[in-house]
Every structure is written in C-alpha cells, then in structure tokens.
PDB file of C-alpha atoms in Angstrom:
ATOM      1  CA  MET A   1     -20.685  13.922   4.552  1.00  0.00           C
ATOM      2  CA  THR A   2     -17.688  15.897   6.614  1.00  0.00           C
ATOM      3  CA  ASP A   3     -17.213  19.672   6.555  1.00  0.00           C
ATOM      4  CA  ARG A   4     -13.916  18.964   4.447  1.00  0.00           C
ATOM      5  CA  HIS A   5     -11.811  16.296   2.778  1.00  0.00           C
ATOM      6  CA  LEU A   6      -9.004  16.042   4.881  1.00  0.00           C
ATOM      7  CA  LEU A   7      -5.649  14.801   3.252  1.00  0.00           C
ATOM      8  CA  SER A   8      -3.967  13.319   6.366  1.00  0.00           C
ATOM      9  CA  GLY A   9      -5.293  12.245   9.972  1.00  0.00           C
ATOM     10  CA  PRO A  10      -7.513  10.492  11.456  1.00  0.00           C
ATOM     11  CA  GLU A  11     -10.511   9.603   9.547  1.00  0.00           C
ATOM     12  CA  PRO A  12     -13.646   7.359  10.810  1.00  0.00           C
ATOM     13  CA  ASP A  13     -15.209   7.044   6.870  1.00  0.00           C
ATOM     14  CA  PRO A  14     -13.606   7.858   3.897  1.00  0.00           C
ATOM     15  CA  ALA A  15     -16.663   6.892   1.346  1.00  0.00           C
ATOM     16  CA  LEU A  16     -18.658   8.933   3.442  1.00  0.00           C
ATOM     17  CA  ASP A  17     -16.274  11.825   2.925  1.00  0.00           C
ATOM     18  CA  ALA A  18     -15.977  10.732  -1.191  1.00  0.00           C
ATOM     19  CA  GLY A  19     -20.144  11.459  -0.706  1.00  0.00           C
ATOM     20  CA  HIS A  20     -21.285   8.219  -0.843  1.00  0.00           C
ATOM     21  CA  ALA A  21     -24.550   8.331   1.394  1.00  0.00           C
ATOM     22  CA  GLU A  22     -24.997   6.062   3.895  1.00  0.00           C
ATOM     23  CA  PRO A  23     -22.125   3.686   2.527  1.00  0.00           C
ATOM     24  CA  PRO A  24     -21.758   0.186   3.932  1.00  0.00           C
ATOM     25  CA  PRO A  25     -19.337  -0.934   6.334  1.00  0.00           C
ATOM     26  CA  ARG A  26     -15.468  -0.633   5.281  1.00  0.00           C
ATOM     27  CA  VAL A  27     -14.162  -3.835   3.975  1.00  0.00           C
ATOM     28  CA  GLY A  28     -10.588  -4.499   3.473  1.00  0.00           C
ATOM     29  CA  PHE A  29      -7.710  -7.528   3.493  1.00  0.00           C
ATOM     30  CA  PHE A  30      -5.772  -8.954   6.601  1.00  0.00           C
ATOM     31  CA  THR A  31      -3.021 -10.635   5.986  1.00  0.00           C
ATOM     32  CA  ASP A  32      -1.586 -13.244   8.009  1.00  0.00           C
ATOM     33  CA  THR A  33       2.154 -13.965   7.089  1.00  0.00           C
ATOM     34  CA  SER A  34       2.159 -16.608   9.772  1.00  0.00           C
ATOM     35  CA  VAL A  35       0.137 -19.226   8.265  1.00  0.00           C
ATOM     36  CA  CYS A  36       1.370 -17.963   4.670  1.00  0.00           C
ATOM     37  CA  ILE A  37       2.881 -21.379   2.946  1.00  0.00           C
ATOM     38  CA  GLY A  38       3.592 -19.248  -0.463  1.00  0.00           C
ATOM     39  CA  CYS A  39       1.715 -21.410  -3.138  1.00  0.00           C
ATOM     40  CA  LYS A  40       0.747 -18.230  -4.907  1.00  0.00           C
ATOM     41  CA  ALA A  41      -2.705 -19.489  -5.313  1.00  0.00           C
ATOM     42  CA  CYS A  42      -3.891 -15.602  -4.906  1.00  0.00           C
ATOM     43  CA  GLU A  43      -1.457 -14.901  -7.235  1.00  0.00           C
ATOM     44  CA  VAL A  44      -2.911 -17.104  -9.766  1.00  0.00           C
ATOM     45  CA  ALA A  45      -6.485 -16.501  -8.651  1.00  0.00           C
ATOM     46  CA  CYS A  46      -6.124 -12.210  -9.297  1.00  0.00           C
ATOM     47  CA  LYS A  47      -4.764 -12.732 -12.779  1.00  0.00           C
ATOM     48  CA  GLU A  48      -7.308 -15.316 -13.821  1.00  0.00           C
ATOM     49  CA  TRP A  49     -10.736 -13.640 -12.736  1.00  0.00           C
ATOM     50  CA  ASN A  50      -9.375 -10.202 -13.678  1.00  0.00           C
ATOM     51  CA  ALA A  51      -7.637 -10.848 -16.677  1.00  0.00           C
ATOM     52  CA  ILE A  52      -4.080  -9.763 -16.235  1.00  0.00           C
ATOM     53  CA  PRO A  53      -1.432 -10.353 -18.574  1.00  0.00           C
ATOM     54  CA  GLU A  54       1.387 -12.672 -18.123  1.00  0.00           C
ATOM     55  CA  ASP A  55       4.424 -10.880 -16.261  1.00  0.00           C
ATOM     56  CA  GLY A  56       7.060 -13.211 -15.849  1.00  0.00           C
ATOM     57  CA  LEU A  57       7.669 -16.418 -15.793  1.00  0.00           C
ATOM     58  CA  SER A  58      11.338 -16.857 -14.724  1.00  0.00           C
ATOM     59  CA  LEU A  59      12.695 -16.767 -11.373  1.00  0.00           C
ATOM     60  CA  THR A  60      14.393 -13.666 -10.509  1.00  0.00           C
ATOM     61  CA  GLY A  61      17.038 -15.236  -8.209  1.00  0.00           C
ATOM     62  CA  MET A  62      15.067 -14.216  -4.824  1.00  0.00           C
ATOM     63  CA  SER A  63      14.061 -17.886  -3.829  1.00  0.00           C
ATOM     64  CA  TYR A  64      11.259 -18.490  -5.818  1.00  0.00           C
ATOM     65  CA  ASP A  65      10.029 -15.549  -6.621  1.00  0.00           C
ATOM     66  CA  ASN A  66       9.164 -14.741 -10.253  1.00  0.00           C
ATOM     67  CA  THR A  67       7.516 -11.318 -10.110  1.00  0.00           C
ATOM     68  CA  ALA A  68       9.832  -9.143  -8.048  1.00  0.00           C
ATOM     69  CA  GLY A  69       6.898  -6.776  -7.025  1.00  0.00           C
ATOM     70  CA  LEU A  70       3.533  -4.927  -6.984  1.00  0.00           C
ATOM     71  CA  GLY A  71       2.943  -3.683 -10.879  1.00  0.00           C
ATOM     72  CA  ALA A  72       0.246  -2.985 -13.430  1.00  0.00           C
ATOM     73  CA  SER A  73       0.107  -6.325 -14.323  1.00  0.00           C
ATOM     74  CA  THR A  74       0.614  -7.660 -11.013  1.00  0.00           C
ATOM     75  CA  TRP A  75      -1.809  -7.158  -8.257  1.00  0.00           C
ATOM     76  CA  ARG A  76      -0.700  -9.978  -5.799  1.00  0.00           C
ATOM     77  CA  HIS A  77       2.977 -10.580  -5.174  1.00  0.00           C
ATOM     78  CA  VAL A  78       4.260 -13.473  -3.002  1.00  0.00           C
ATOM     79  CA  ALA A  79       7.222 -12.335  -1.112  1.00  0.00           C
ATOM     80  CA  PHE A  80      10.030 -15.100  -0.827  1.00  0.00           C
ATOM     81  CA  VAL A  81      12.464 -14.124   2.258  1.00  0.00           C
ATOM     82  CA  GLU A  82      15.153 -16.781   3.597  1.00  0.00           C
ATOM     83  CA  GLN A  83      16.354 -15.707   6.607  1.00  0.00           C
ATOM     84  CA  GLN A  84      18.995 -17.696   8.576  1.00  0.00           C
ATOM     85  CA  VAL A  85      18.161 -18.374  12.368  1.00  0.00           C
ATOM     86  CA  PRO A  86      20.811 -16.887  14.062  1.00  0.00           C
ATOM     87  CA  ALA A  87      23.367 -18.562  16.646  1.00  0.00           C
ATOM     88  CA  PRO A  88      22.611 -17.557  20.266  1.00  0.00           C
ATOM     89  CA  ASP A  89      25.012 -14.922  20.434  1.00  0.00           C
ATOM     90  CA  GLY A  90      22.819 -12.942  17.866  1.00  0.00           C
ATOM     91  CA  ARG A  91      25.450 -14.071  14.982  1.00  0.00           C
ATOM     92  CA  PRO A  92      24.833 -16.070  11.981  1.00  0.00           C
ATOM     93  CA  GLN A  93      26.321 -19.112  11.885  1.00  0.00           C
ATOM     94  CA  LEU A  94      28.391 -19.952   8.818  1.00  0.00           C
ATOM     95  CA  PRO A  95      29.967 -23.095   7.149  1.00  0.00           C
ATOM     96  CA  LEU A  96      34.080 -22.727   7.487  1.00  0.00           C
ATOM     97  CA  LEU A  97      35.848 -22.916   4.299  1.00  0.00           C
ATOM     98  CA  ASP A  98      37.530 -26.215   5.260  1.00  0.00           C
ATOM     99  CA  GLY A  99      34.452 -28.063   5.125  1.00  0.00           C
ATOM    100  CA  GLU A 100      34.131 -28.867   9.477  1.00  0.00           C
ATOM    101  CA  SER A 101      30.352 -29.092   9.725  1.00  0.00           C
ATOM    102  CA  LYS A 102      31.274 -27.897  12.916  1.00  0.00           C
ATOM    103  CA  GLY A 103      29.394 -24.415  13.185  1.00  0.00           C
ATOM    104  CA  ALA A 104      27.370 -24.970  10.030  1.00  0.00           C
ATOM    105  CA  PRO A 105      23.803 -24.042   9.817  1.00  0.00           C
ATOM    106  CA  GLU A 106      21.485 -27.407   9.835  1.00  0.00           C
ATOM    107  CA  PRO A 107      18.845 -27.289   7.141  1.00  0.00           C
ATOM    108  CA  SER A 108      16.270 -26.681   9.573  1.00  0.00           C
ATOM    109  CA  GLU A 109      17.905 -23.353  10.896  1.00  0.00           C
ATOM    110  CA  LEU A 110      17.056 -21.567   7.141  1.00  0.00           C
ATOM    111  CA  ARG A 111      13.644 -20.298   7.310  1.00  0.00           C
ATOM    112  CA  TRP A 112      11.068 -18.669   4.765  1.00  0.00           C
ATOM    113  CA  LEU A 113       8.819 -15.488   5.896  1.00  0.00           C
ATOM    114  CA  MET A 114       6.516 -15.527   3.166  1.00  0.00           C
ATOM    115  CA  SER A 115       3.741 -12.612   2.596  1.00  0.00           C
ATOM    116  CA  SER A 116       1.111 -11.870  -0.107  1.00  0.00           C
ATOM    117  CA  ASP A 117       1.686  -8.364  -0.736  1.00  0.00           C
ATOM    118  CA  VAL A 118      -1.298  -6.065  -2.057  1.00  0.00           C
ATOM    119  CA  CYS A 119      -2.250  -2.547  -2.631  1.00  0.00           C
ATOM    120  CA  LYS A 120      -3.194  -1.072   0.762  1.00  0.00           C
ATOM    121  CA  HIS A 121      -6.255   0.744  -0.059  1.00  0.00           C
ATOM    122  CA  CYS A 122      -5.317   4.053   2.091  1.00  0.00           C
ATOM    123  CA  THR A 123      -7.130   6.021   3.568  1.00  0.00           C
ATOM    124  CA  HIS A 124      -5.572   8.941   2.349  1.00  0.00           C
ATOM    125  CA  ALA A 125      -4.728   7.992  -0.709  1.00  0.00           C
ATOM    126  CA  ALA A 126      -2.487  10.279  -2.593  1.00  0.00           C
ATOM    127  CA  CYS A 127      -2.909   8.407  -6.039  1.00  0.00           C
ATOM    128  CA  LEU A 128      -6.278   9.174  -5.946  1.00  0.00           C
ATOM    129  CA  ASP A 129      -5.478  12.836  -4.414  1.00  0.00           C
ATOM    130  CA  VAL A 130      -3.337  13.518  -7.638  1.00  0.00           C
ATOM    131  CA  CYS A 131      -5.416  11.790 -10.292  1.00  0.00           C
ATOM    132  CA  PRO A 132      -6.605  14.696 -12.647  1.00  0.00           C
ATOM    133  CA  THR A 133      -9.080  13.071 -14.734  1.00  0.00           C
ATOM    134  CA  GLY A 134     -10.993  11.274 -12.608  1.00  0.00           C
ATOM    135  CA  SER A 135      -9.590   7.819 -13.064  1.00  0.00           C
ATOM    136  CA  LEU A 136      -9.211   6.872  -9.653  1.00  0.00           C
ATOM    137  CA  PHE A 137     -12.145   7.092  -7.311  1.00  0.00           C
ATOM    138  CA  ARG A 138     -13.402   6.249  -3.683  1.00  0.00           C
ATOM    139  CA  THR A 139     -15.767   3.340  -3.990  1.00  0.00           C
ATOM    140  CA  GLU A 140     -18.472   2.831  -1.309  1.00  0.00           C
ATOM    141  CA  PHE A 141     -16.682   0.182   0.195  1.00  0.00           C
ATOM    142  CA  GLY A 142     -13.780   2.412   1.375  1.00  0.00           C
ATOM    143  CA  THR A 143     -11.643   0.996  -1.477  1.00  0.00           C
ATOM    144  CA  VAL A 144      -9.803   2.867  -4.483  1.00  0.00           C
ATOM    145  CA  VAL A 145     -10.698   1.765  -7.965  1.00  0.00           C
ATOM    146  CA  VAL A 146      -8.916   2.721 -11.117  1.00  0.00           C
ATOM    147  CA  GLN A 147     -10.994   3.524 -14.192  1.00  0.00           C
ATOM    148  CA  GLU A 148      -9.187   2.182 -17.265  1.00  0.00           C
ATOM    149  CA  ASP A 149     -11.483   3.789 -19.757  1.00  0.00           C
ATOM    150  CA  ILE A 150     -10.392   7.380 -18.143  1.00  0.00           C
ATOM    151  CA  CYS A 151      -6.948   7.232 -17.401  1.00  0.00           C
ATOM    152  CA  ASN A 152      -5.152   9.375 -19.353  1.00  0.00           C
ATOM    153  CA  GLY A 153      -1.435   7.857 -18.835  1.00  0.00           C
ATOM    154  CA  CYS A 154      -0.295  10.826 -17.269  1.00  0.00           C
ATOM    155  CA  GLY A 155       1.523   9.121 -14.278  1.00  0.00           C
ATOM    156  CA  TYR A 156       0.851  11.602 -11.314  1.00  0.00           C
ATOM    157  CA  CYS A 157      -0.057   8.585  -9.409  1.00  0.00           C
ATOM    158  CA  VAL A 158       3.178   6.573  -9.288  1.00  0.00           C
ATOM    159  CA  PRO A 159       5.318   8.734  -7.790  1.00  0.00           C
ATOM    160  CA  ALA A 160       2.653   9.751  -5.415  1.00  0.00           C
ATOM    161  CA  CYS A 161       2.096   6.299  -3.810  1.00  0.00           C
ATOM    162  CA  PRO A 162       4.128   5.803  -0.661  1.00  0.00           C
ATOM    163  CA  TYR A 163       4.315   2.086  -1.187  1.00  0.00           C
ATOM    164  CA  GLY A 164       4.857   2.244  -4.947  1.00  0.00           C
ATOM    165  CA  VAL A 165       2.118  -0.158  -5.964  1.00  0.00           C
ATOM    166  CA  ILE A 166       0.246   1.443  -9.232  1.00  0.00           C
ATOM    167  CA  GLU A 167       2.570   1.336 -12.367  1.00  0.00           C
ATOM    168  CA  GLN A 168       1.603   2.069 -15.797  1.00  0.00           C
ATOM    169  CA  ARG A 169       1.358  -0.871 -18.067  1.00  0.00           C
ATOM    170  CA  PRO A 170       4.782  -0.629 -20.518  1.00  0.00           C
ATOM    171  CA  GLY A 171       3.566  -0.316 -24.342  1.00  0.00           C
ATOM    172  CA  ASP A 172      -0.228   1.019 -22.923  1.00  0.00           C
ATOM    173  CA  GLY A 173       0.825   3.743 -20.613  1.00  0.00           C
ATOM    174  CA  ARG A 174      -2.353   3.573 -18.649  1.00  0.00           C
ATOM    175  CA  ALA A 175      -1.696   2.941 -14.649  1.00  0.00           C
ATOM    176  CA  PHE A 176      -3.434  -0.429 -12.962  1.00  0.00           C
ATOM    177  CA  LYS A 177      -3.687  -1.614  -9.688  1.00  0.00           C
ATOM    178  CA  CYS A 178      -5.664  -3.961  -7.380  1.00  0.00           C
ATOM    179  CA  THR A 179      -9.428  -3.193  -6.922  1.00  0.00           C
ATOM    180  CA  LEU A 180     -10.406  -5.379  -4.080  1.00  0.00           C
ATOM    181  CA  CYS A 181     -12.504  -6.944  -6.794  1.00  0.00           C
ATOM    182  CA  TYR A 182     -15.264  -4.046  -6.782  1.00  0.00           C
ATOM    183  CA  ASP A 183     -17.086  -6.095  -9.381  1.00  0.00           C
ATOM    184  CA  ARG A 184     -16.849  -8.962  -7.081  1.00  0.00           C
ATOM    185  CA  LEU A 185     -17.988  -7.181  -4.106  1.00  0.00           C
ATOM    186  CA  GLY A 186     -20.926  -5.511  -5.739  1.00  0.00           C
ATOM    187  CA  ALA A 187     -22.094  -8.888  -6.049  1.00  0.00           C
ATOM    188  CA  GLY A 188     -22.109  -9.976  -2.353  1.00  0.00           C
ATOM    189  CA  GLN A 189     -18.549 -12.086  -3.558  1.00  0.00           C
ATOM    190  CA  GLU A 190     -15.496 -11.450  -1.469  1.00  0.00           C
ATOM    191  CA  PRO A 191     -12.363 -11.003  -3.641  1.00  0.00           C
ATOM    192  CA  ALA A 192     -10.783 -14.097  -5.625  1.00  0.00           C
ATOM    193  CA  CYS A 193      -7.353 -13.936  -3.519  1.00  0.00           C
ATOM    194  CA  ALA A 194      -8.907 -14.453  -0.439  1.00  0.00           C
ATOM    195  CA  LYS A 195     -11.299 -17.020  -1.976  1.00  0.00           C
ATOM    196  CA  ALA A 196      -8.361 -19.020  -3.404  1.00  0.00           C
ATOM    197  CA  CYS A 197      -6.168 -18.973  -0.162  1.00  0.00           C
ATOM    198  CA  PRO A 198      -5.964 -22.398   1.183  1.00  0.00           C
ATOM    199  CA  THR A 199      -4.613 -21.222   4.659  1.00  0.00           C
ATOM    200  CA  ASP A 200      -6.639 -18.196   4.931  1.00  0.00           C
ATOM    201  CA  SER A 201      -3.733 -16.151   5.388  1.00  0.00           C
ATOM    202  CA  ILE A 202      -5.602 -13.480   3.108  1.00  0.00           C
ATOM    203  CA  GLN A 203      -8.813 -12.811   5.011  1.00  0.00           C
ATOM    204  CA  PHE A 204     -11.452 -10.460   4.168  1.00  0.00           C
ATOM    205  CA  GLY A 205     -14.190  -8.781   5.563  1.00  0.00           C
ATOM    206  CA  PRO A 206     -15.448  -5.576   7.764  1.00  0.00           C
ATOM    207  CA  LEU A 207     -12.107  -3.392   8.135  1.00  0.00           C
ATOM    208  CA  GLU A 208     -13.008  -3.091  12.126  1.00  0.00           C
ATOM    209  CA  GLU A 209     -13.589  -6.501  12.762  1.00  0.00           C
ATOM    210  CA  LEU A 210     -10.499  -7.662  11.068  1.00  0.00           C
ATOM    211  CA  ARG A 211      -8.800  -5.134  12.789  1.00  0.00           C
ATOM    212  CA  GLU A 212     -10.087  -6.714  16.371  1.00  0.00           C
ATOM    213  CA  ARG A 213      -9.106  -9.965  14.300  1.00  0.00           C
ATOM    214  CA  ALA A 214      -5.497  -9.452  14.080  1.00  0.00           C
ATOM    215  CA  ALA A 215      -5.106  -7.910  17.453  1.00  0.00           C
ATOM    216  CA  LEU A 216      -6.256 -11.325  18.861  1.00  0.00           C
ATOM    217  CA  ARG A 217      -3.668 -13.283  16.341  1.00  0.00           C
ATOM    218  CA  VAL A 218      -0.811 -10.817  17.388  1.00  0.00           C
ATOM    219  CA  GLY A 219      -1.749 -12.098  21.369  1.00  0.00           C
ATOM    220  CA  GLN A 220      -1.764 -15.538  20.582  1.00  0.00           C
ATOM    221  CA  LEU A 221       1.828 -15.973  18.607  1.00  0.00           C
ATOM    222  CA  ARG A 222       3.485 -13.922  21.543  1.00  0.00           C
ATOM    223  CA  ASP A 223       1.784 -15.834  23.898  1.00  0.00           C
ATOM    224  CA  ALA A 224       3.587 -18.731  21.877  1.00  0.00           C
ATOM    225  CA  GLY A 225       6.784 -17.459  22.137  1.00  0.00           C
ATOM    226  CA  VAL A 226       6.951 -15.598  18.603  1.00  0.00           C
ATOM    227  CA  ALA A 227       8.004 -12.384  19.847  1.00  0.00           C
ATOM    228  CA  GLY A 228       8.988 -11.146  16.324  1.00  0.00           C
ATOM    229  CA  ALA A 229       5.139 -10.974  15.585  1.00  0.00           C
ATOM    230  CA  ARG A 230       3.521  -7.234  14.889  1.00  0.00           C
ATOM    231  CA  LEU A 231       0.875  -5.449  12.600  1.00  0.00           C
ATOM    232  CA  TYR A 232       1.387  -3.407  10.121  1.00  0.00           C
ATOM    233  CA  GLY A 233      -0.916  -1.034   8.689  1.00  0.00           C
ATOM    234  CA  HIS A 234      -3.743  -1.216  11.085  1.00  0.00           C
ATOM    235  CA  GLU A 235      -3.770   1.794  13.183  1.00  0.00           C
ATOM    236  CA  PRO A 236      -6.053   4.753  11.974  1.00  0.00           C
ATOM    237  CA  ASP A 237      -3.295   7.141  13.153  1.00  0.00           C
ATOM    238  CA  ASN A 238      -0.391   6.486  10.609  1.00  0.00           C
ATOM    239  CA  GLY A 239       1.037   7.928   8.050  1.00  0.00           C
ATOM    240  CA  VAL A 240      -1.812   7.201   5.801  1.00  0.00           C
ATOM    241  CA  GLY A 241      -4.592   7.045   7.923  1.00  0.00           C
ATOM    242  CA  GLY A 242      -4.717   3.839   8.237  1.00  0.00           C
ATOM    243  CA  ASP A 243      -4.555   1.056   5.790  1.00  0.00           C
ATOM    244  CA  GLY A 244      -7.234  -0.772   4.196  1.00  0.00           C
ATOM    245  CA  ALA A 245      -5.186  -4.032   3.612  1.00  0.00           C
ATOM    246  CA  PHE A 246      -2.834  -4.498   6.542  1.00  0.00           C
ATOM    247  CA  PHE A 247      -0.688  -7.118   7.547  1.00  0.00           C
ATOM    248  CA  LEU A 248       0.561  -9.575  10.591  1.00  0.00           C
ATOM    249  CA  LEU A 249       4.402 -10.014  10.004  1.00  0.00           C
ATOM    250  CA  LEU A 250       7.144 -11.987  12.072  1.00  0.00           C
ATOM    251  CA  ASP A 251       9.772  -9.455  11.311  1.00  0.00           C
ATOM    252  CA  GLU A 252      10.872  -5.689  10.653  1.00  0.00           C
ATOM    253  CA  PRO A 253       8.595  -4.805   7.651  1.00  0.00           C
ATOM    254  CA  GLU A 254      11.793  -3.509   5.555  1.00  0.00           C
ATOM    255  CA  VAL A 255      12.703  -7.518   5.490  1.00  0.00           C
ATOM    256  CA  TYR A 256       9.222  -7.691   2.818  1.00  0.00           C
ATOM    257  CA  GLY A 257      10.090  -4.647   1.279  1.00  0.00           C
ATOM    258  CA  LEU A 258       7.353  -2.556   2.849  1.00  0.00           C
ATOM    259  CA  PRO A 259       8.504   1.068   4.298  1.00  0.00           C
ATOM    260  CA  PRO A 260       9.055   1.002   8.091  1.00  0.00           C
ATOM    261  CA  ALA A 261       7.044   4.736   8.428  1.00  0.00           C
ATOM    262  CA  PRO A 262       4.581   5.320   5.018  1.00  0.00           C
ATOM    263  CA  VAL A 263       3.259   9.126   5.196  1.00  0.00           C
ATOM    264  CA  VAL A 264       0.695   9.989   2.224  1.00  0.00           C
ATOM    265  CA  THR A 265       2.867  12.211  -0.248  1.00  0.00           C
ATOM    266  CA  THR A 266       0.261  14.675  -0.150  1.00  0.00           C
ATOM    267  CA  ARG A 267      -0.071  15.597   3.241  1.00  0.00           C
ATOM    268  CA  ASP A 268       1.610  18.816   3.044  1.00  0.00           C
ATOM    269  CA  LEU A 269      -0.032  20.545   0.101  1.00  0.00           C
ATOM    270  CA  PRO A 270      -2.448  22.783   1.850  1.00  0.00           C
ATOM    271  CA  ALA A 271       0.804  24.276   3.002  1.00  0.00           C
ATOM    272  CA  MET A 272       2.128  24.115   0.161  1.00  0.00           C
ATOM    273  CA  TRP A 273      -0.271  26.154  -1.416  1.00  0.00           C
ATOM    274  CA  LYS A 274      -0.417  28.637   0.947  1.00  0.00           C
ATOM    275  CA  HIS A 275       3.281  29.468   0.508  1.00  0.00           C
ATOM    276  CA  ALA A 276       2.816  29.416  -3.243  1.00  0.00           C
ATOM    277  CA  GLY A 277       0.423  32.146  -2.811  1.00  0.00           C
ATOM    278  CA  VAL A 278       1.912  34.266  -0.434  1.00  0.00           C
ATOM    279  CA  ALA A 279       5.250  34.220  -2.806  1.00  0.00           C
ATOM    280  CA  ALA A 280       2.756  35.026  -6.039  1.00  0.00           C
ATOM    281  CA  LEU A 281       1.197  37.751  -3.827  1.00  0.00           C
ATOM    282  CA  ALA A 282       4.995  39.263  -2.868  1.00  0.00           C
ATOM    283  CA  LEU A 283       5.652  38.375  -6.591  1.00  0.00           C
ATOM    284  CA  LEU A 284       2.403  40.821  -7.861  1.00  0.00           C
ATOM    285  CA  GLY A 285       3.291  43.553  -5.566  1.00  0.00           C
ATOM    286  CA  GLY A 286       6.741  43.579  -6.491  1.00  0.00           C
ATOM    287  CA  MET A 287       5.786  44.028  -9.902  1.00  0.00           C
ATOM    288  CA  ALA A 288       3.178  46.451  -8.978  1.00  0.00           C
ATOM    289  CA  ALA A 289       5.632  48.732  -7.258  1.00  0.00           C
ATOM    290  CA  SER A 290       8.174  48.307 -10.165  1.00  0.00           C
ATOM    291  CA  PHE A 291       5.786  49.974 -11.881  1.00  0.00           C
ATOM    292  CA  ALA A 292       4.241  52.445  -9.382  1.00  0.00           C
ATOM    293  CA  LEU A 293       7.522  53.910  -7.772  1.00  0.00           C
ATOM    294  CA  PRO A 294       8.759  55.004 -11.953  1.00  0.00           C
ATOM    295  CA  ALA A 295       5.298  56.588 -12.122  1.00  0.00           C
ATOM    296  CA  ILE A 296       5.456  58.408  -8.946  1.00  0.00           C
ATOM    297  CA  THR A 297       9.330  59.989  -9.486  1.00  0.00           C
ATOM    298  CA  ARG A 298       8.278  61.600 -13.158  1.00  0.00           C
ATOM    299  CA  ARG A 299       5.160  63.364 -11.253  1.00  0.00           C
ATOM    300  CA  ARG A 300       7.692  64.913  -8.663  1.00  0.00           C
ATOM    301  CA  SER A 301      10.185  65.485 -11.156  1.00  0.00           C
ATOM    302  CA  ARG A 302       7.355  67.996 -12.606  1.00  0.00           C
TER     303      ARG A 302
END
C-alpha cells in the first residue's frame, strides 16, 4: 500500500492504495466509437443482467435516443449525434427556401456519430471520496461499485461526479451506477455489455493493454484520413488520474456530451481543510483575546 491516499495526480495502482493486497491487473473499457452501429445491444444486455428497471421507451427527439443520458436506471447510454458534413469552405450546406436543389445536401452528406457511454470508474473517484457510509468502494479490479444495501440516499456522490454519471433513483433515493459487472468479473467473465457488442466497439480487458490497443487504432484511423480521431480519458495524468473506461472519439468531446477537461471535484479538499483549520484557529484566538483583554484591564485598574 502506498504511504498516503491520493486525491489527485497520477496513481499507479488504485486497488493497492485502497488496501487490496496483491490485486490483479486493473481492468476497464475501451470504447471505439468509430465502429459503433447504435444497435443498443449493450443497453439491453446491461439491463437484463443487472435487473435494471425500464427508464423510457419514447424517443427524446435526439435522433434515435430514448434514454437521453446516464442515470440510476441507465448504466449504458448510446448517443446518436447527427452531423451535417461541412462544405469545402467550412460552412454547412443548407437547402434553399425556393426548393431549388443547388447547394442542398445529399443524404450521404449526413453522418452519425454513435457512442456507448458508461461510468468512467475514475482513478480518483470523487463519488467514493465523499460517500459517508462506505457504500461506494474500490474493488480489487480497480473499479468503483455502489453497495445498494449500505447506501443511505444522502446524495453527496451525485454532485461530486465530474461526469454527471451517478444518480439517485426516484422513489427509492439510493444511488446507482455501472458496476462494470463486478459479479461477472469475480467469476472470470467479461461484462455483459462488452459480451453483447457485435462490432467490438466495447472492448474489455487489462487497462494497460487497452491503452496500447487504442493508440494503435488511432494511428490506423489517422493514416486512413480520419483526422478527427482522438482518445478521451486515457491519460493517467489527466484531471481524474485517468479513466477506467475511456473512448476513441471522432470529434470534440462536447459533441458527445462529455466534459472537455474533467477534474476530480475533491482535488482541493486538503487545501480547503487547511484553510478551514487556519480560520478556526484565528476564530479561537479572537475568542480567547476577547475574554483575556477585559480581565487584564480589570486587574490593571485595581
């Protein structure tokens, strides 16, 4: 175990730091959005295996999206982003009001960006840091899991998550999120979503191996002319110490509804407690002085 529990910065082995003796290699997800076909097999498999209740069967108005985002009853969310390919000069091509076809986009000029989002299982998980009951814990695989029977519904974890992943279930009050199928990992099986993905868009395995595989995939796409290909959440020195679930994107993170530069919300807790301690000492000193000065004045007057 390391000498201290870090709240930010590089962390080589979060499971070891959490107290697991000789943990197995850290595992996670690599989601290659370039081969996602939006079939939602991952959403269905996740719900079926984890017995997650239905959370919306009507379309949201955002293409074929019916769940809108991650939540207590949506542990996998497939986003459908419809984009119009820009004209050579960088401006979108729009149809003319008079119905003329000149300049109007052809159907092939519209592209879909599809991505299956999930909890990032951060190296520095603020949700875990702020949980007062120990309901959230770090597993031996380096993942972050909620223990439903211990959660008291305080909700502290909800605003702590920099990705807006974890949520309290209405009518229940307890918090829920992806467990990376902790029960399946313990049995030597891969998570249900990765098992069900027909294109291997969702890849599961040792995190270091996935990072190497992702770097090679980005290189392949860029060599093929896909200039916008990039990795998101893979760097161990990013604002959350690296994600346990990272992505290959074809556009800016904001396009997919992801924060561009997430930072663990508990990063500044040590400094905050230090300032609070200084303020408390100053207050105590002021109170002591307020009692001492009158006493000293009375003695001198005698």
